[in-house]
Short mmCIF file of C-alpha atoms and ligand atoms in Angstrom, two decimals:
data_model
loop_
_atom_site.label_atom_id
_atom_site.label_comp_id
_atom_site.label_asym_id
_atom_site.label_seq_id
_atom_site.Cartn_x
_atom_site.Cartn_y
_atom_site.Cartn_z
CA MET I 28 -104.88 100.09 -70.80
CA GLN I 29 -104.71 98.32 -67.48
CA GLU I 30 -105.18 100.23 -64.31
CA THR I 31 -102.92 99.41 -61.45
CA SER I 32 -104.62 99.61 -58.10
CA VAL I 33 -102.69 100.93 -55.15
CA ASN I 34 -102.84 98.06 -52.72
CA GLN I 35 -102.91 98.66 -49.00
CA SER I 36 -99.52 97.20 -48.26
CA THR I 37 -97.84 99.77 -50.48
CA PHE I 38 -99.72 102.55 -48.71
CA SER I 39 -97.26 102.88 -45.89
CA LEU I 40 -94.37 102.78 -48.36
CA GLU I 41 -95.79 105.80 -50.11
CA ARG I 42 -96.00 107.86 -46.96
CA PRO I 43 -93.05 110.21 -46.41
CA LEU I 44 -90.37 108.37 -44.48
CA ASP I 45 -88.27 109.97 -41.82
CA VAL I 46 -85.41 107.91 -40.50
CA VAL I 47 -84.20 108.48 -36.95
CA VAL I 48 -80.68 107.25 -36.22
CA MET I 49 -79.53 106.87 -32.61
CA ALA I 50 -75.85 107.73 -32.51
CA ALA I 51 -75.26 109.44 -29.18
CA GLY I 52 -73.78 106.52 -27.26
CA LYS I 53 -70.15 106.47 -26.26
CA GLY I 54 -69.12 102.99 -27.22
CA THR I 55 -66.95 102.61 -24.10
CA ARG I 56 -65.94 99.06 -25.00
CA MET I 57 -64.34 100.17 -28.27
CA LYS I 58 -61.63 101.84 -26.10
CA SER I 59 -61.09 104.33 -28.89
CA ARG I 60 -60.92 108.10 -29.17
CA LEU I 61 -63.03 107.82 -32.31
CA PRO I 62 -66.79 107.86 -31.62
CA LYS I 63 -68.16 104.36 -32.13
CA VAL I 64 -70.41 105.21 -35.07
CA LEU I 65 -67.36 106.48 -36.99
CA GLN I 66 -65.47 103.19 -36.67
CA ARG I 67 -65.13 101.62 -40.09
CA LEU I 68 -66.69 98.48 -41.49
CA ALA I 69 -65.66 97.57 -45.03
CA GLY I 70 -63.84 100.90 -45.24
CA LYS I 71 -66.91 102.99 -44.40
CA PRO I 72 -68.02 104.47 -41.04
CA LEU I 73 -70.77 102.44 -39.36
CA LEU I 74 -73.05 105.47 -39.51
CA GLY I 75 -72.30 105.80 -43.24
CA HIS I 76 -73.72 102.31 -43.80
CA VAL I 77 -76.88 103.22 -41.88
CA LEU I 78 -77.37 106.49 -43.76
CA GLY I 79 -76.70 104.67 -47.03
CA THR I 80 -79.59 102.35 -46.20
CA ALA I 81 -81.76 105.37 -45.35
CA ALA I 82 -80.90 106.91 -48.71
CA GLN I 83 -81.85 103.67 -50.50
CA LEU I 84 -85.20 103.77 -48.73
CA LYS I 85 -85.67 107.18 -50.36
CA ALA I 86 -86.32 108.69 -46.94
CA ARG I 87 -87.50 112.29 -46.87
CA SER I 88 -85.09 113.05 -44.08
CA ALA I 89 -82.75 111.44 -41.62
CA VAL I 90 -82.51 112.81 -38.12
CA VAL I 91 -79.26 111.77 -36.47
CA ILE I 92 -79.10 111.92 -32.68
CA THR I 93 -75.58 112.78 -31.57
CA GLY I 94 -74.02 113.12 -28.14
CA HIS I 95 -70.59 111.65 -27.52
CA GLY I 96 -68.19 113.18 -30.03
CA ALA I 97 -71.14 115.06 -31.55
CA ALA I 98 -69.09 117.63 -33.46
CA GLU I 99 -66.85 114.97 -34.96
CA VAL I 100 -69.77 112.75 -35.94
CA GLU I 101 -71.66 115.66 -37.49
CA ALA I 102 -68.62 116.79 -39.46
CA ALA I 103 -67.94 113.26 -40.75
CA VAL I 104 -71.53 112.79 -41.85
CA ALA I 105 -71.91 116.17 -43.51
CA LYS I 106 -69.19 115.07 -45.89
CA THR I 107 -70.82 111.85 -46.98
CA SER I 108 -74.51 112.64 -46.96
CA GLY I 109 -75.15 112.43 -50.72
CA ASP I 110 -78.76 113.34 -51.64
CA LEU I 111 -80.31 112.62 -48.27
CA ALA I 112 -81.46 115.61 -46.16
CA ILE I 113 -79.73 115.08 -42.83
CA LYS I 114 -80.56 116.92 -39.64
CA PHE I 115 -78.79 116.59 -36.32
CA VAL I 116 -80.20 116.82 -32.85
CA ARG I 117 -78.02 116.61 -29.78
CA GLN I 118 -78.80 114.50 -26.77
CA GLU I 119 -76.94 115.67 -23.70
CA PRO I 120 -76.79 113.93 -21.30
CA GLN I 121 -77.70 110.48 -22.62
CA LEU I 122 -80.64 109.23 -20.55
CA GLY I 123 -81.63 106.25 -22.66
CA THR I 124 -82.97 105.35 -26.09
CA GLY I 125 -86.41 106.83 -25.36
CA HIS I 126 -84.83 110.09 -24.24
CA ALA I 127 -82.73 110.02 -27.41
CA VAL I 128 -85.75 109.77 -29.70
CA GLN I 129 -87.60 112.42 -27.63
CA GLN I 130 -84.96 114.90 -28.84
CA THR I 131 -86.09 114.37 -32.44
CA VAL I 132 -89.73 115.34 -31.81
CA PRO I 133 -89.38 118.96 -33.01
CA GLU I 134 -87.91 117.64 -36.29
CA LEU I 135 -90.57 115.03 -37.01
CA VAL I 136 -93.52 116.03 -39.19
CA ASP I 137 -96.86 114.44 -38.23
CA ASP I 138 -97.60 113.03 -41.70
CA GLY I 139 -94.45 110.93 -41.69
CA LEU I 140 -93.67 107.34 -40.93
CA VAL I 141 -90.66 107.06 -38.66
CA VAL I 142 -88.11 104.27 -38.91
CA VAL I 143 -85.80 104.12 -35.89
CA LEU I 144 -82.30 102.76 -36.57
CA SER I 145 -79.11 102.50 -34.55
CA GLY I 146 -75.91 104.08 -35.79
CA ASP I 147 -73.96 101.02 -34.69
CA VAL I 148 -76.04 98.43 -36.57
CA PRO I 149 -74.61 98.73 -40.09
CA LEU I 150 -75.86 95.79 -42.14
CA THR I 151 -79.65 96.01 -42.16
CA GLN I 152 -80.89 95.49 -45.70
CA THR I 153 -83.19 97.92 -47.43
CA ASP I 154 -85.63 95.14 -48.36
CA THR I 155 -85.93 94.13 -44.72
CA LEU I 156 -86.83 97.69 -43.75
CA LYS I 157 -89.33 97.93 -46.61
CA ALA I 158 -90.99 94.77 -45.34
CA LEU I 159 -91.04 96.22 -41.82
CA ILE I 160 -92.59 99.44 -43.10
CA ALA I 161 -95.23 97.47 -44.97
CA CYS I 162 -96.27 95.89 -41.64
CA VAL I 163 -97.46 99.28 -40.39
CA ARG I 164 -100.46 99.06 -42.71
CA GLU I 165 -100.81 95.48 -43.91
CA GLY I 166 -103.40 93.76 -46.06
CA ALA I 167 -106.90 95.21 -45.63
CA ALA I 168 -106.02 97.04 -42.39
CA THR I 169 -107.41 100.56 -42.15
CA THR I 170 -105.48 101.68 -39.10
CA ASP I 171 -101.77 101.97 -38.46
CA ARG I 172 -99.81 99.55 -36.35
CA LEU I 173 -96.47 99.69 -34.59
CA ALA I 174 -94.00 97.38 -36.33
CA LEU I 175 -90.94 95.92 -34.62
CA LEU I 176 -88.05 94.12 -36.28
CA THR I 177 -87.36 90.98 -34.25
CA LEU I 178 -85.48 87.73 -34.51
CA ASP I 179 -84.88 84.54 -32.57
CA MET I 180 -81.48 84.28 -30.98
CA PRO I 181 -79.96 81.10 -29.57
CA ASN I 182 -78.39 83.28 -26.90
CA PRO I 183 -80.64 86.30 -26.28
CA THR I 184 -78.68 87.61 -23.28
CA GLY I 185 -78.58 91.39 -23.12
CA TYR I 186 -81.41 91.99 -25.56
CA GLY I 187 -84.95 93.20 -25.00
CA ARG I 188 -87.37 90.22 -25.04
CA ILE I 189 -90.53 90.18 -27.11
CA VAL I 190 -93.57 89.33 -24.97
CA ARG I 191 -96.45 88.14 -27.16
CA ASN I 192 -100.16 87.59 -26.52
CA ALA I 193 -101.48 84.06 -25.91
CA GLN I 194 -102.15 83.46 -29.63
CA GLY I 195 -98.71 84.79 -30.41
CA ASP I 196 -99.97 86.98 -33.27
CA HIS I 197 -99.06 90.30 -31.75
CA VAL I 198 -96.75 91.89 -29.21
CA LEU I 199 -97.69 93.08 -25.72
CA ALA I 200 -94.37 94.42 -24.48
CA ILE I 201 -90.61 94.52 -24.85
CA VAL I 202 -88.88 93.71 -21.58
CA GLU I 203 -85.25 94.60 -21.13
CA GLN I 204 -82.84 91.94 -19.83
CA LYS I 205 -82.37 93.72 -16.51
CA ASP I 206 -86.11 94.09 -15.93
CA ALA I 207 -87.14 90.62 -17.06
CA SER I 208 -88.64 87.86 -14.90
CA PRO I 209 -87.04 84.38 -15.00
CA GLU I 210 -89.83 83.24 -17.38
CA GLN I 211 -89.30 86.25 -19.65
CA LEU I 212 -85.57 85.55 -19.76
CA GLN I 213 -86.43 82.22 -21.43
CA ILE I 214 -87.86 84.06 -24.45
CA ARG I 215 -85.61 83.73 -27.48
CA GLU I 216 -87.32 86.33 -29.64
CA VAL I 217 -85.55 89.66 -29.18
CA TYR I 218 -86.05 93.23 -30.28
CA SER I 219 -83.49 94.33 -32.86
CA GLY I 220 -83.58 98.01 -31.87
CA ILE I 221 -85.38 98.83 -35.15
CA MET I 222 -89.02 99.90 -35.39
CA ALA I 223 -91.41 101.60 -37.83
CA VAL I 224 -94.10 103.84 -36.39
CA PRO I 225 -96.32 106.73 -37.53
CA ALA I 226 -94.77 110.01 -36.32
CA LYS I 227 -97.91 111.43 -34.79
CA GLN I 228 -98.51 108.44 -32.52
CA LEU I 229 -94.83 108.08 -31.71
CA LYS I 230 -94.85 111.62 -30.34
CA THR I 231 -97.75 110.98 -27.98
CA TRP I 232 -96.17 107.76 -26.70
CA LEU I 233 -92.74 109.34 -26.25
CA ALA I 234 -94.35 111.98 -24.04
CA LYS I 235 -95.49 109.25 -21.66
CA LEU I 236 -92.14 107.55 -21.08
CA ASP I 237 -90.64 107.39 -17.61
CA ASN I 238 -87.46 105.97 -16.13
CA ASN I 239 -88.92 103.70 -13.48
CA ASN I 240 -86.92 100.65 -14.42
CA ALA I 241 -83.82 98.70 -13.43
CA GLN I 242 -81.47 101.02 -15.34
CA GLY I 243 -83.16 104.32 -14.50
CA GLU I 244 -83.29 105.09 -18.24
CA TYR I 245 -86.01 106.29 -20.58
CA TYR I 246 -86.58 103.21 -22.73
CA LEU I 247 -87.77 103.65 -26.30
CA THR I 248 -89.06 100.09 -26.01
CA ASP I 249 -91.75 101.31 -23.58
CA VAL I 250 -93.65 102.87 -26.50
CA VAL I 251 -94.95 99.33 -27.05
CA LYS I 252 -96.73 99.47 -23.71
CA TRP I 253 -98.38 102.79 -24.61
CA ALA I 254 -99.36 101.60 -28.06
CA VAL I 255 -101.08 98.59 -26.51
CA ALA I 256 -102.81 100.90 -24.00
CA ASP I 257 -104.08 103.00 -26.93
CA GLY I 258 -105.49 99.89 -28.60
CA VAL I 259 -102.88 100.03 -31.38
CA LYS I 260 -101.76 96.61 -32.56
CA VAL I 261 -98.04 95.94 -32.25
CA VAL I 262 -96.67 93.49 -34.79
CA ALA I 263 -93.28 91.92 -35.29
CA HIS I 264 -91.51 91.40 -38.57
CA ARG I 265 -89.44 88.38 -37.61
CA ILE I 266 -86.29 87.71 -39.62
CA GLN I 267 -83.68 84.94 -39.51
CA ASP I 268 -80.53 86.78 -40.50
CA GLU I 269 -78.66 87.86 -37.37
CA LEU I 270 -76.10 89.78 -39.39
CA GLN I 271 -78.70 92.39 -40.29
CA VAL I 272 -79.31 93.40 -36.69
CA THR I 273 -75.91 92.78 -35.12
CA GLY I 274 -74.55 95.85 -33.41
CA VAL I 275 -70.93 96.78 -32.84
CA ASN I 276 -69.80 97.27 -29.27
CA SER I 277 -66.20 96.05 -29.18
CA PRO I 278 -63.24 95.61 -31.53
CA GLN I 279 -63.95 91.86 -31.50
CA GLN I 280 -67.53 92.38 -32.65
CA LEU I 281 -66.37 94.85 -35.30
CA ALA I 282 -63.86 92.31 -36.64
CA GLN I 283 -66.43 89.50 -36.57
CA LEU I 284 -68.94 91.61 -38.43
CA GLU I 285 -66.28 92.62 -40.95
CA ARG I 286 -65.43 88.96 -41.64
CA ALA I 287 -69.10 88.03 -41.95
CA TYR I 288 -69.69 90.95 -44.30
CA GLN I 289 -66.64 90.08 -46.42
CA LEU I 290 -67.60 86.43 -46.68
CA LYS I 291 -71.12 87.33 -47.74
CA ASN I 292 -69.76 89.71 -50.36
CA ALA I 293 -67.28 87.08 -51.59
CA ASN I 294 -70.12 84.57 -51.97
CA GLU I 295 -72.12 87.09 -53.98
CA LEU I 296 -69.14 87.64 -56.29
CA MET I 297 -68.76 83.88 -56.78
CA LEU I 298 -72.47 83.64 -57.60
CA GLN I 299 -71.77 86.13 -60.38
CA GLY I 300 -69.03 83.82 -61.64
CA VAL I 301 -65.95 85.47 -60.15
CA ARG I 302 -63.32 82.84 -59.29
CA LEU I 303 -61.78 83.49 -55.91
CA ALA I 304 -58.82 81.40 -54.79
CA ASP I 305 -60.12 81.73 -51.23
CA PRO I 306 -63.33 83.58 -50.33
CA ALA I 307 -62.00 84.05 -46.79
CA ARG I 308 -59.01 85.96 -48.09
CA LEU I 309 -60.64 88.80 -50.00
CA ASP I 310 -61.47 92.27 -48.70
CA VAL I 311 -63.71 94.65 -50.59
CA ARG I 312 -63.89 98.08 -48.98
CA GLY I 313 -66.07 99.82 -51.50
CA GLU I 314 -67.56 98.48 -54.72
CA LEU I 315 -66.00 95.83 -56.90
CA HIS I 316 -67.64 95.21 -60.29
CA CYS I 317 -66.45 92.18 -62.23
CA GLU I 318 -67.20 91.10 -65.79
CA ALA I 319 -67.13 87.43 -66.79
CA ASP I 320 -64.20 85.12 -66.03
CA VAL I 321 -62.37 87.26 -63.53
CA GLU I 322 -59.88 85.42 -61.31
CA ILE I 323 -58.66 86.81 -58.00
CA ASP I 324 -55.90 85.16 -56.03
CA VAL I 325 -55.52 85.28 -52.23
CA ASN I 326 -55.10 88.30 -49.96
CA CYS I 327 -56.29 91.02 -52.31
CA VAL I 328 -57.83 94.26 -51.05
CA PHE I 329 -60.14 96.36 -53.23
CA GLU I 330 -61.05 99.89 -52.19
CA GLY I 331 -63.32 102.61 -53.54
CA GLN I 332 -64.69 101.89 -57.00
CA VAL I 333 -62.94 99.12 -58.89
CA HIS I 334 -64.01 97.64 -62.23
CA LEU I 335 -62.44 94.45 -63.55
CA GLY I 336 -63.08 93.63 -67.20
CA GLU I 337 -63.64 90.24 -68.76
CA GLY I 338 -60.95 87.68 -68.07
CA VAL I 339 -58.88 89.94 -65.82
CA ARG I 340 -56.54 88.04 -63.51
CA ILE I 341 -55.36 89.50 -60.21
CA GLY I 342 -52.36 87.83 -58.56
CA PRO I 343 -51.94 87.34 -54.82
CA ASN I 344 -51.42 90.22 -52.37
CA CYS I 345 -52.56 93.08 -54.57
CA VAL I 346 -54.16 96.30 -53.29
CA ILE I 347 -56.35 97.94 -55.93
CA ALA I 348 -58.29 101.15 -55.34
CA ASN I 349 -60.32 103.40 -57.63
CA ALA I 350 -59.27 101.79 -60.88
CA ARG I 351 -60.63 100.29 -64.09
CA ILE I 352 -58.78 97.26 -65.36
CA ALA I 353 -59.80 96.39 -68.92
CA ALA I 354 -60.41 92.94 -70.37
CA GLY I 355 -57.62 90.42 -70.37
CA ALA I 356 -55.21 92.47 -68.28
CA VAL I 357 -53.09 90.63 -65.73
CA ILE I 358 -52.07 92.21 -62.46
CA HIS I 359 -49.23 90.19 -60.98
CA ALA I 360 -48.51 89.65 -57.28
CA PHE I 361 -47.86 92.49 -54.82
CA THR I 362 -49.04 95.28 -57.12
CA HIS I 363 -50.38 98.46 -55.52
CA ILE I 364 -52.82 100.54 -57.54
CA ASP I 365 -54.54 103.61 -56.11
CA GLY I 366 -56.34 106.02 -58.40
CA GLU I 367 -57.61 108.17 -55.50
CA LYS I 368 -59.75 110.94 -57.08
CA LEU I 369 -58.18 110.90 -60.58
CA GLY I 370 -58.50 107.16 -61.07
CA VAL I 371 -56.23 104.65 -62.74
CA MET I 372 -56.95 103.02 -66.09
CA VAL I 373 -55.26 99.81 -67.21
CA GLY I 374 -55.84 98.94 -70.86
CA GLU I 375 -56.81 95.65 -72.45
CA GLY I 376 -54.27 92.88 -72.24
CA SER I 377 -51.80 94.94 -70.21
CA LEU I 378 -49.37 93.19 -67.88
CA ILE I 379 -48.70 94.90 -64.56
CA GLY I 380 -46.24 93.89 -61.83
CA PRO I 381 -45.19 92.00 -59.84
CA PHE I 382 -44.37 94.80 -57.36
CA ALA I 383 -45.65 97.63 -59.55
CA ARG I 384 -47.20 100.86 -58.29
CA LEU I 385 -49.84 102.77 -60.27
CA ARG I 386 -50.82 106.11 -58.79
CA PRO I 387 -53.56 108.68 -59.55
CA GLY I 388 -53.88 109.57 -63.21
CA ALA I 389 -51.96 106.56 -64.54
CA ASP I 390 -53.80 105.99 -67.83
CA LEU I 391 -52.48 102.96 -69.67
CA ALA I 392 -53.71 101.90 -73.11
CA ALA I 393 -53.84 98.33 -74.40
CA GLU I 394 -50.91 95.95 -74.08
CA VAL I 395 -48.80 98.18 -71.88
CA HIS I 396 -46.22 96.36 -69.76
CA ILE I 397 -45.30 97.68 -66.31
CA GLY I 398 -42.76 95.53 -64.51
CA ASN I 399 -41.30 95.21 -61.05
CA PHE I 400 -40.57 98.33 -59.00
CA VAL I 401 -42.01 100.67 -61.61
CA GLU I 402 -44.06 103.66 -60.43
CA VAL I 403 -46.43 105.52 -62.77
CA LYS I 404 -48.24 108.72 -61.76
CA ASN I 405 -50.37 111.15 -63.78
CA SER I 406 -49.06 109.77 -67.05
CA THR I 407 -50.57 108.36 -70.20
CA MET I 408 -48.94 105.42 -71.90
CA ALA I 409 -50.05 104.55 -75.43
CA LYS I 410 -50.56 101.08 -76.84
CA GLY I 411 -47.68 98.67 -76.41
CA ALA I 412 -45.45 100.99 -74.33
CA LYS I 413 -43.20 99.19 -71.85
CA ALA I 414 -41.42 100.08 -68.63
CA ASN I 415 -40.27 96.79 -67.28
CA HIS I 416 -37.88 97.43 -64.42
CA LEU I 417 -37.11 99.92 -61.62
CA ALA I 418 -38.44 103.11 -63.20
CA TYR I 419 -40.48 106.26 -62.53
CA LEU I 420 -42.87 107.92 -64.94
CA GLY I 421 -44.52 111.04 -63.51
CA ASP I 422 -46.41 113.69 -65.51
CA ALA I 423 -45.40 112.00 -68.75
CA THR I 424 -47.04 111.39 -72.12
CA VAL I 425 -45.62 108.20 -73.51
CA GLY I 426 -46.18 107.18 -77.14
CA GLU I 427 -46.89 103.82 -78.73
CA ARG I 428 -44.30 101.05 -78.51
CA VAL I 429 -41.95 103.16 -76.38
CA ASN I 430 -39.40 101.12 -74.46
CA TYR I 431 -38.45 102.83 -71.21
CA GLY I 432 -35.25 101.40 -69.76
CA ALA I 433 -34.47 100.07 -66.34
CA GLY I 434 -33.72 102.69 -63.71
CA SER I 435 -34.88 105.65 -65.80
CA ILE I 436 -36.90 108.46 -64.31
CA THR I 437 -38.72 111.60 -65.30
CA ALA I 438 -37.49 114.51 -63.17
CA ASN I 439 -40.91 116.18 -63.17
CA TYR I 440 -40.53 118.46 -60.17
CA ASP I 441 -38.14 121.42 -60.06
CA GLY I 442 -38.77 122.05 -56.39
CA ALA I 443 -41.61 124.48 -57.09
CA ASN I 444 -43.56 123.32 -60.13
CA LYS I 445 -44.28 120.11 -61.99
CA HIS I 446 -43.53 119.81 -65.69
CA ARG I 447 -44.42 117.28 -68.39
CA THR I 448 -42.19 114.91 -70.25
CA VAL I 449 -43.30 113.88 -73.73
CA ILE I 450 -41.88 110.68 -75.18
CA GLU I 451 -43.12 110.24 -78.74
CA ASN I 452 -43.92 106.99 -80.53
CA ASP I 453 -41.25 104.30 -80.93
CA VAL I 454 -38.68 106.00 -78.68
CA HIS I 455 -36.13 103.83 -76.92
CA ILE I 456 -34.95 105.20 -73.58
CA GLY I 457 -31.83 103.39 -72.31
CA SER I 458 -31.18 102.44 -68.72
CA ASN I 459 -30.60 104.88 -65.90
CA CYS I 460 -31.66 108.01 -67.77
CA VAL I 461 -32.98 111.20 -66.20
CA LEU I 462 -35.45 113.10 -68.39
CA ILE I 463 -35.49 116.60 -66.94
CA ALA I 464 -38.92 118.08 -67.65
CA PRO I 465 -40.19 119.98 -69.52
CA VAL I 466 -38.67 117.97 -72.34
CA THR I 467 -39.78 116.13 -75.49
CA ILE I 468 -38.05 113.10 -76.96
CA GLY I 469 -38.82 113.08 -80.70
CA ALA I 470 -40.46 110.07 -82.37
CA GLY I 471 -38.26 107.10 -83.06
CA GLY I 472 -35.39 108.64 -81.09
CA THR I 473 -32.97 106.81 -78.84
CA VAL I 474 -31.53 108.04 -75.56
CA GLY I 475 -28.24 106.44 -74.54
CA GLY I 476 -28.03 104.78 -71.14
CA GLY I 477 -27.03 107.01 -68.24
CA SER I 478 -28.04 110.25 -69.98
CA ALA I 479 -29.40 113.30 -68.20
CA ILE I 480 -31.58 114.87 -70.90
CA SER I 481 -32.56 118.50 -70.35
CA LYS I 482 -33.11 119.64 -73.96
CA SER I 483 -35.73 118.27 -76.34
CA THR I 484 -34.44 115.93 -79.02
CA GLU I 485 -35.17 115.60 -82.74
CA PRO I 486 -37.15 112.66 -84.14
CA GLY I 487 -34.91 109.74 -85.06
CA ALA I 488 -31.86 111.12 -83.21
CA LEU I 489 -29.55 109.28 -80.83
CA SER I 490 -29.05 111.51 -77.83
CA VAL I 491 -26.36 110.92 -75.26
CA ALA I 492 -25.75 113.29 -72.36
CA ARG I 493 -23.10 111.93 -70.04
CA GLY I 494 -19.36 112.12 -69.51
CA ARG I 495 -17.47 110.55 -72.43
CA GLN I 496 -15.76 107.32 -71.54
CA THR I 497 -11.98 107.58 -71.28
CA SER I 498 -9.68 104.64 -70.62
CA ILE I 499 -6.11 104.77 -69.29
CA ALA I 500 -4.22 101.70 -70.36
CA ASN I 501 -2.39 99.54 -67.80
CA TRP I 502 -3.69 101.56 -64.87
CA GLN I 503 -2.01 100.63 -61.58
CA ARG I 504 -4.39 100.59 -58.67
CA PRO I 505 -3.02 101.97 -55.36
CA GLN I 506 -1.34 99.27 -53.22
CA LYS I 507 -2.04 98.70 -49.54
CA THR I 508 0.67 100.35 -47.37
CA PRO I 509 2.36 97.74 -45.10
CA LYS I 510 1.65 98.28 -41.39
CA ALA I 511 4.55 99.88 -39.41
CA LYS I 512 5.99 97.46 -36.77
C1 UD1 P 4 -81.57 98.39 -27.05
C2 UD1 P 4 -83.02 98.02 -26.75
C3 UD1 P 4 -83.14 96.50 -26.65
C4 UD1 P 4 -82.67 95.85 -27.92
C5 UD1 P 4 -81.25 96.30 -28.24
C6 UD1 P 4 -80.85 95.82 -29.61
C7 UD1 P 4 -83.84 99.87 -25.41
C8 UD1 P 4 -84.23 100.32 -24.07
N1 UD1 P 4 -83.41 98.62 -25.52
O1 UD1 P 4 -80.82 98.00 -25.92
O2 UD1 P 4 -84.49 96.16 -26.43
O3 UD1 P 4 -82.71 94.45 -27.83
O4 UD1 P 4 -81.15 97.74 -28.26
O5 UD1 P 4 -79.51 96.10 -29.87
O6 UD1 P 4 -83.95 100.61 -26.36
N2 UD1 P 4 -78.25 105.63 -27.56
C9 UD1 P 4 -78.39 106.99 -27.59
N3 UD1 P 4 -78.68 107.66 -26.45
C10 UD1 P 4 -78.87 107.03 -25.26
C11 UD1 P 4 -78.73 105.63 -25.23
C12 UD1 P 4 -78.43 104.94 -26.40
O7 UD1 P 4 -78.24 107.60 -28.66
O8 UD1 P 4 -79.15 107.73 -24.27
C13 UD1 P 4 -77.96 104.92 -28.79
C14 UD1 P 4 -76.67 104.13 -28.73
O9 UD1 P 4 -75.59 104.90 -29.18
C15 UD1 P 4 -76.96 102.99 -29.66
C16 UD1 P 4 -78.47 102.78 -29.54
O10 UD1 P 4 -78.98 103.98 -29.01
O11 UD1 P 4 -76.67 103.32 -31.00
C17 UD1 P 4 -78.85 101.60 -28.66
O12 UD1 P 4 -78.39 101.83 -27.35
P1 UD1 P 4 -77.83 100.69 -26.43
O13 UD1 P 4 -77.39 101.29 -25.14
O14 UD1 P 4 -76.87 99.84 -27.17
O15 UD1 P 4 -79.18 99.88 -26.15
P2 UD1 P 4 -79.28 98.41 -25.63
O16 UD1 P 4 -79.10 98.38 -24.18
O17 UD1 P 4 -78.39 97.54 -26.45
MG1 MG P 5 -76.64 97.89 -27.70
#
């Protein structure tokens, strides 16, 4: 048996990771009552993206620093934390990024490796952070280093500049825009706001921070200076992909990041073979899984968890959320599907829409047809059942090959409780019928158009429940009375 040696670069990955997320800032430029880190990108709060990344890193804990809108942020996160142990510390008032991280000191255990992230930088990839973490103890190194995530920006205005030694192999300082000399302002390499650092050393450096700078703030970036003073090497993990470190400060930036994210996601789908009519006109706000030969027309929005089986075709302008669409099904234009918590299931080869609405618990078997202006909620429809025009099926069990006529509805709600309608195999429901639940239409039965059915019917029967037609021969319609002069 071969022995695998633990190489040094994996050492730092095996140390317990504690992620610190700065999320106390106000986000003034968003001009929103919602705290910035709760603004949504791809349907998910910015902070949710960051904590998702922390969870993928298998962090031991995440310490979230809150301030502006703290209670709201904490409540929103508590709901979506998954497996990750999340702690909150409050920073009030907000005296800078260094002051923010100082608040986490009581929560940080000395054996840990700390990764500092910003709650408003949502798209950093897990692999990038793993590579950054590996820089803390690289190759044959026996001591820890401070690792910074950096990148070159064509326009570095506003960012902290990376000042390197003469050889350029390590970092001497990060200088903020407002404190930089004209020469330093020429530097294109900027600090992303993300660093990896052993907890024990971070604590000693944080204790030394001051606010003697242009902004009168405690800068986290000054830990670099103290690391250098302690003889600790500061290294940069330099990446190319700006998207991964772009922060959100304004609605414009949020929209730009959203478009960039969506385009990237669309390209990934196309790499898997999905055929998109226009990659710029697709929005995935959640997870979209596609089997082979899926085609998606323009302006479709997918939310939550959506699974599209082999050969599924989605027409233009559809909104599909929390649903499984089986192989060969076709969803025509302007269809709205939202399974919410219960989910929606569309069976193989089914035809849905145009202008159809499938709501939670719509469970359609193979070859079901749902036509225009048909709404289905919490109902099962067996193989080959059809409701082609202007109809409502709520809390219904519909058998195989049932034909449900135009304008017919299940009256499932008596004002207090909901009741089920059972329509057995091979039933034919005429147009404009009201099936008043609870009621069962026996197999093979027929319901005459315009009937209001309140009693269950026998298999094979024709049931009609409406006023009998009477005709009066030669009926004279009223005449218009002449106007008096
Ligand atoms: C910071 C870095 C800068 C880097 C840039 C990258 C410092 C001093 N500078 O600058 O080198 O290029 O990020 O985007 O760190 N926050 C708090 N409490 C505070 C202040 C900020 O929680 O008291 C949070 C903010 O909500 C935000 C993050 O920290 O999530 C960054 O703060 P921000 O004010 O945007 O820092 P920058 O000036 O952009
Ligand atoms: Mg910023």
